[in-house]
Short mmCIF file of C-alpha atoms and ligand atoms in Angstrom, two decimals:
data_model
loop_
_atom_site.label_atom_id
_atom_site.label_comp_id
_atom_site.label_asym_id
_atom_site.label_seq_id
_atom_site.Cartn_x
_atom_site.Cartn_y
_atom_site.Cartn_z
CA MET A 1 91.27 69.78 109.42
CA GLY A 2 88.36 69.91 111.96
CA LEU A 3 90.33 70.54 115.01
CA PHE A 4 89.17 73.71 115.63
CA LYS A 5 85.70 75.46 115.33
CA HIS A 6 85.91 78.81 113.80
CA ARG A 7 82.78 80.85 114.84
CA TYR A 8 83.65 83.03 111.60
CA MET A 9 83.67 81.41 108.38
CA GLY A 10 84.93 83.70 106.68
CA THR A 11 84.49 85.55 103.08
CA ASP A 12 85.61 85.73 99.41
CA ASP A 13 85.05 89.22 99.55
CA THR A 14 89.17 89.74 98.67
CA ILE A 15 89.04 86.71 96.27
CA LYS A 16 85.90 88.34 94.39
CA ASN A 17 86.84 92.57 94.75
CA GLY A 18 90.77 92.24 95.76
CA ALA A 19 92.10 93.85 98.95
CA LYS A 20 91.74 97.22 100.09
CA LEU A 21 94.70 99.20 99.92
CA ILE A 22 94.23 101.73 102.79
CA THR A 23 98.16 102.52 102.36
CA LEU A 24 97.43 104.12 98.73
CA ALA A 25 93.83 104.89 99.17
CA ASP A 26 94.24 107.54 102.22
CA PRO A 27 98.08 107.49 103.46
CA LYS A 28 97.50 109.82 106.64
CA SER A 29 94.92 107.76 107.97
CA GLY A 30 95.09 105.67 111.43
CA PRO A 31 95.30 102.22 109.32
CA ALA A 32 98.01 103.21 107.13
CA GLU A 33 100.24 104.42 110.01
CA GLN A 34 99.84 101.50 111.62
CA PHE A 35 100.93 99.59 108.67
CA ARG A 36 104.24 101.80 108.40
CA THR A 37 104.90 100.68 112.11
CA ILE A 38 104.60 96.88 111.10
CA ARG A 39 107.20 98.10 108.60
CA THR A 40 109.51 99.62 110.86
CA ASN A 41 109.22 96.60 113.11
CA ILE A 42 110.24 94.50 110.32
CA HIS A 43 113.27 96.66 110.09
CA PHE A 44 114.19 96.41 113.71
CA MET A 45 113.73 92.73 113.19
CA SER A 46 116.34 92.68 110.21
CA VAL A 47 119.38 94.57 111.67
CA ASP A 48 121.08 91.15 113.49
CA ARG A 49 120.04 88.90 110.56
CA SER A 50 119.28 89.32 106.57
CA LEU A 51 115.22 89.45 106.65
CA LYS A 52 114.37 89.60 102.88
CA THR A 53 111.78 86.52 101.97
CA LEU A 54 109.17 87.24 104.44
CA ALA A 55 105.49 85.73 104.76
CA PHE A 56 102.11 86.39 106.27
CA THR A 57 99.95 84.07 107.18
CA SER A 58 97.56 83.00 109.77
CA SER A 59 95.45 79.77 111.61
CA GLY A 60 92.63 79.93 109.05
CA ILE A 61 91.20 82.11 106.35
CA SER A 62 89.61 85.03 106.42
CA GLU A 63 91.90 86.52 109.56
CA GLY A 64 93.56 89.21 107.13
CA LYS A 65 96.82 87.65 105.86
CA SER A 66 95.82 89.05 102.10
CA THR A 67 95.12 92.71 103.12
CA VAL A 68 98.19 92.95 105.88
CA THR A 69 100.52 91.71 103.07
CA ALA A 70 99.20 93.80 100.64
CA ASN A 71 99.77 96.85 102.96
CA VAL A 72 102.83 95.94 104.42
CA ALA A 73 104.46 95.80 100.66
CA ILE A 74 102.93 99.01 99.69
CA ALA A 75 104.58 100.91 102.71
CA LEU A 76 107.89 99.04 102.31
CA ALA A 77 107.58 100.25 99.04
CA GLN A 78 106.94 104.13 99.56
CA GLU A 79 110.08 104.03 101.18
CA GLY A 80 111.79 103.62 98.06
CA LYS A 81 112.35 99.84 98.14
CA ARG A 82 112.49 97.47 95.58
CA VAL A 83 109.76 94.79 96.69
CA LEU A 84 107.90 92.02 94.67
CA LEU A 85 105.03 90.50 95.96
CA ILE A 86 104.37 86.80 95.42
CA ASP A 87 100.26 85.27 95.35
CA ALA A 88 101.43 81.77 97.14
CA ASP A 89 97.47 81.11 98.14
CA LEU A 90 96.85 79.07 95.14
CA ARG A 91 93.62 78.24 96.50
CA ARG A 92 92.45 81.71 96.96
CA SER A 93 94.22 84.12 94.98
CA THR A 94 94.03 87.71 95.46
CA LEU A 95 97.18 89.77 94.27
CA HIS A 96 96.01 89.91 90.35
CA THR A 97 92.07 91.12 91.45
CA THR A 98 93.84 93.90 93.93
CA PHE A 99 96.11 95.33 91.24
CA ASN A 100 93.62 95.08 88.52
CA LEU A 101 96.33 92.24 86.82
CA SER A 102 95.67 89.34 84.28
CA ASN A 103 95.80 85.97 86.16
CA ARG A 104 96.47 83.90 82.89
CA HIS A 105 100.29 83.25 83.76
CA GLY A 106 102.19 83.39 87.12
CA LEU A 107 103.73 81.60 89.68
CA THR A 108 102.08 78.09 88.58
CA THR A 109 103.34 79.43 85.37
CA ILE A 110 106.88 79.11 86.79
CA LEU A 111 106.74 75.51 88.95
CA ALA A 112 104.49 73.81 86.49
CA SER A 113 107.08 74.30 83.73
CA ASP A 114 109.64 71.63 82.31
CA SER A 115 112.17 74.63 81.50
CA ASN A 116 115.42 74.27 83.58
CA GLU A 117 115.46 78.29 83.65
CA ILE A 118 112.90 80.53 85.53
CA ASP A 119 112.13 83.55 83.48
CA LEU A 120 110.14 86.02 85.98
CA ALA A 121 110.08 88.91 83.37
CA ASP A 122 107.47 87.14 81.82
CA VAL A 123 105.47 86.94 84.62
CA VAL A 124 106.83 89.47 87.37
CA LYS A 125 104.24 92.24 86.39
CA GLU A 126 104.28 95.78 87.41
CA SER A 127 101.88 96.58 90.14
CA GLY A 128 100.74 100.51 88.93
CA VAL A 129 102.36 101.57 92.62
CA GLU A 130 105.82 102.73 92.35
CA ASN A 131 108.78 100.03 93.32
CA LEU A 132 106.51 97.51 93.61
CA SER A 133 106.47 94.27 91.43
CA VAL A 134 103.63 91.71 91.80
CA LEU A 135 104.04 87.70 90.69
CA PRO A 136 99.92 86.96 90.26
CA ALA A 137 99.42 83.40 91.46
CA GLY A 138 98.95 81.70 88.20
CA PRO A 139 95.66 79.44 87.54
CA VAL A 140 94.72 77.09 90.18
CA PRO A 141 96.63 73.52 90.03
CA PRO A 142 95.37 70.41 90.55
CA ASN A 143 98.11 69.86 93.07
CA PRO A 144 98.94 73.43 94.77
CA SER A 145 100.67 71.85 98.01
CA GLU A 146 102.94 69.93 95.96
CA LEU A 147 104.09 72.65 94.25
CA LEU A 148 104.82 75.05 96.24
CA SER A 149 106.47 72.45 98.33
CA SER A 150 108.66 71.88 94.95
CA GLN A 151 112.81 72.34 94.60
CA ARG A 152 111.66 74.68 91.68
CA MET A 153 109.61 76.77 94.49
CA GLN A 154 112.81 77.19 96.59
CA SER A 155 115.36 77.87 93.44
CA LEU A 156 112.30 80.69 92.86
CA ILE A 157 112.74 81.94 96.63
CA ASN A 158 116.84 81.69 96.36
CA GLY A 159 117.09 83.43 92.54
CA VAL A 160 114.01 86.30 93.53
CA ARG A 161 116.36 87.35 97.11
CA GLU A 162 118.85 89.06 94.87
CA ALA A 163 116.16 90.71 92.43
CA TYR A 164 114.29 92.72 95.14
CA ASP A 165 115.19 94.17 98.58
CA ILE A 166 112.46 92.48 100.05
CA VAL A 167 110.34 89.62 98.65
CA VAL A 168 107.09 89.51 100.63
CA LEU A 169 105.13 86.40 100.04
CA ASP A 170 100.85 85.92 100.58
CA VAL A 171 100.89 82.36 101.82
CA PRO A 172 97.53 79.98 102.76
CA PRO A 173 96.85 79.87 106.59
CA MET A 174 98.48 77.20 108.49
CA LEU A 175 95.42 74.76 109.93
CA GLN A 176 94.13 74.07 106.72
CA VAL A 177 96.93 72.77 105.02
CA THR A 178 100.49 71.59 104.95
CA ASP A 179 102.18 74.24 102.69
CA THR A 180 103.53 77.52 104.59
CA GLN A 181 104.97 74.99 107.27
CA VAL A 182 106.75 73.39 104.17
CA LEU A 183 107.65 76.55 102.67
CA SER A 184 108.34 78.91 105.60
CA THR A 185 111.90 77.28 106.76
CA HIS A 186 112.76 78.83 103.10
CA LEU A 187 112.33 82.10 104.10
CA ASP A 188 114.07 84.40 106.47
CA GLY A 189 110.63 85.49 108.58
CA VAL A 190 106.65 84.49 109.07
CA VAL A 191 104.53 86.83 110.93
CA LEU A 192 101.45 85.72 112.22
CA VAL A 193 97.89 87.64 111.73
CA VAL A 194 95.63 87.48 114.14
CA ARG A 195 92.19 88.99 113.85
CA GLN A 196 90.73 89.94 117.00
CA GLY A 197 87.73 88.36 118.09
CA VAL A 198 87.89 85.33 115.71
CA THR A 199 91.23 83.70 116.01
CA GLN A 200 91.11 81.24 118.70
CA LYS A 201 94.18 80.69 120.73
CA ALA A 202 94.69 77.33 120.51
CA ALA A 203 94.47 78.04 116.96
CA ILE A 204 97.19 80.85 117.24
CA ARG A 205 98.78 78.04 119.50
CA ARG A 206 98.66 75.53 117.47
CA ALA A 207 100.03 77.38 114.18
CA VAL A 208 102.94 78.76 116.20
CA GLU A 209 103.43 75.17 117.16
CA MET A 210 103.90 74.02 114.04
CA LEU A 211 105.94 77.30 112.32
CA LYS A 212 108.42 75.93 115.53
CA ILE A 213 108.63 72.43 114.31
CA SER A 214 109.65 73.71 110.68
CA LYS A 215 111.98 75.93 112.40
CA ALA A 216 110.55 79.30 111.19
CA ASN A 217 111.83 82.10 112.49
CA ILE A 218 108.28 83.40 113.85
CA LEU A 219 109.03 87.30 113.66
CA GLY A 220 105.74 88.41 115.93
CA TYR A 221 102.08 88.48 115.13
CA VAL A 222 100.10 91.03 113.66
CA MET A 223 97.27 91.90 115.27
CA ASN A 224 94.58 92.82 112.98
CA ASP A 225 90.66 94.06 113.22
CA VAL A 226 91.97 96.08 116.60
CA TYR A 227 88.65 98.04 117.75
CA ASP A 228 89.44 101.80 117.55
CA ASP A 229 87.19 104.63 118.08
CA ASP A 230 88.25 107.39 115.81
CA ALA A 231 89.15 104.92 112.33
CA GLY A 232 86.94 102.32 112.81
CA TYR A 233 89.06 99.31 113.02
CA GLY A 234 92.99 98.91 112.87
CA TYR A 235 96.32 97.05 112.87
CA GLY A 236 98.23 96.58 115.53
CA TYR A 237 101.64 95.06 116.01
CA GLY A 238 103.69 93.40 118.14
CA TYR A 239 106.33 90.96 118.59
CA GLY A 240 108.27 88.57 121.61
CA TYR A 241 104.74 87.72 122.65
CA ASP A 242 104.05 83.94 123.96
CA TYR A 243 100.78 82.31 123.48
CA GLU A 244 101.74 79.36 125.76
CA GLU A 245 101.33 81.87 128.75
CA GLU A 246 97.75 82.23 127.76
CA SER A 247 95.50 80.28 129.09
N1 LIG B 301 91.84 95.52 109.36
C1 LIG B 301 90.29 95.08 108.91
N2 LIG B 301 89.01 95.60 109.41
C2 LIG B 301 87.37 95.48 108.56
N3 LIG B 301 88.05 94.64 107.53
C3 LIG B 301 88.98 93.77 107.73
C4 LIG B 301 90.49 93.93 108.10
N4 LIG B 301 91.37 93.25 107.40
C5 LIG B 301 90.47 92.24 106.80
N5 LIG B 301 89.35 92.82 107.07
C6 LIG B 301 88.41 91.90 105.80
O1 LIG B 301 88.05 90.70 105.93
C7 LIG B 301 88.14 90.10 104.84
C8 LIG B 301 89.29 89.30 105.12
O2 LIG B 301 89.99 89.47 104.31
P1 LIG B 301 91.62 88.96 103.68
O3 LIG B 301 91.20 88.27 102.39
O4 LIG B 301 92.96 90.12 103.65
O5 LIG B 301 92.34 87.91 104.80
P2 LIG B 301 92.99 86.66 103.92
O6 LIG B 301 93.25 86.01 105.78
O7 LIG B 301 93.70 86.56 103.11
O8 LIG B 301 91.60 85.66 103.97
P3 LIG B 301 92.07 84.32 103.00
O9 LIG B 301 92.14 83.08 103.89
O10 LIG B 301 90.47 83.92 102.14
O11 LIG B 301 93.38 84.58 102.29
C9 LIG B 301 87.70 91.49 104.01
O12 LIG B 301 86.92 91.13 103.71
C10 LIG B 301 88.71 92.16 104.74
O13 LIG B 301 88.23 92.74 103.69
MG1 LIG B 302 94.06 85.62 101.44
#
């Protein structure tokens, strides 16, 4: 969609090299601690209502979705939760590269299959991180939107929620394609990743508006790439923030 001009044109770094897993590489660092704070906030959010399926999205590309999603999933697994991480960003998939896994079979294999049964065992892979399983995106299909909004995708989400403590999805950005808007109606919660100095307020507002239209449960936002004197960069988390009040 050409409504918003992004100063930042994005990067394919994570697609080529995988997301940086600071929660594994340096668990004692400031950013790793920030990811644990995000984890704690997710737990607070699930006191009153079950929060088993959760996606991180953003208004545009390269705002940190894949990095935040993978690190939060690891933080959840590190405290003993059985976590499934699904790569539902079919056009810009990264999880197989991040965890060094084959992408020959994945989510698209299940969604495009004719079989009535969904057999996850063939496609869900162990990540190498204890308690964390990964469902890679699979080969890029010609019709990603159709697959993600299919009945089969809904059945898959309903199926995996029983098998894991929490299911975390890396999904496409809101303003490029409608996939996440459709998908969010079937999830327990959605978190918006906002990149400081990059994401435009109008774009955030539009993304929130779209999520509200689809009656998504917007849990809050992760403020990514916040400059920190010690760490150089960081992750912050907030919720209940009213974007309408910003000018
Ligand atoms: N807090 C941060 N500090 C520094 N670099 C970051 C931070 N978060 C993300 N990056 C970098 O920004 C780039 C984009 O991040 P990432 O791939 O996670 O975003 P994305 O929203 O998933 O992008 P895409 O739209 O391609 O899916 C990567 O090079 C990543 O390493
Ligand atoms: Mg990504």
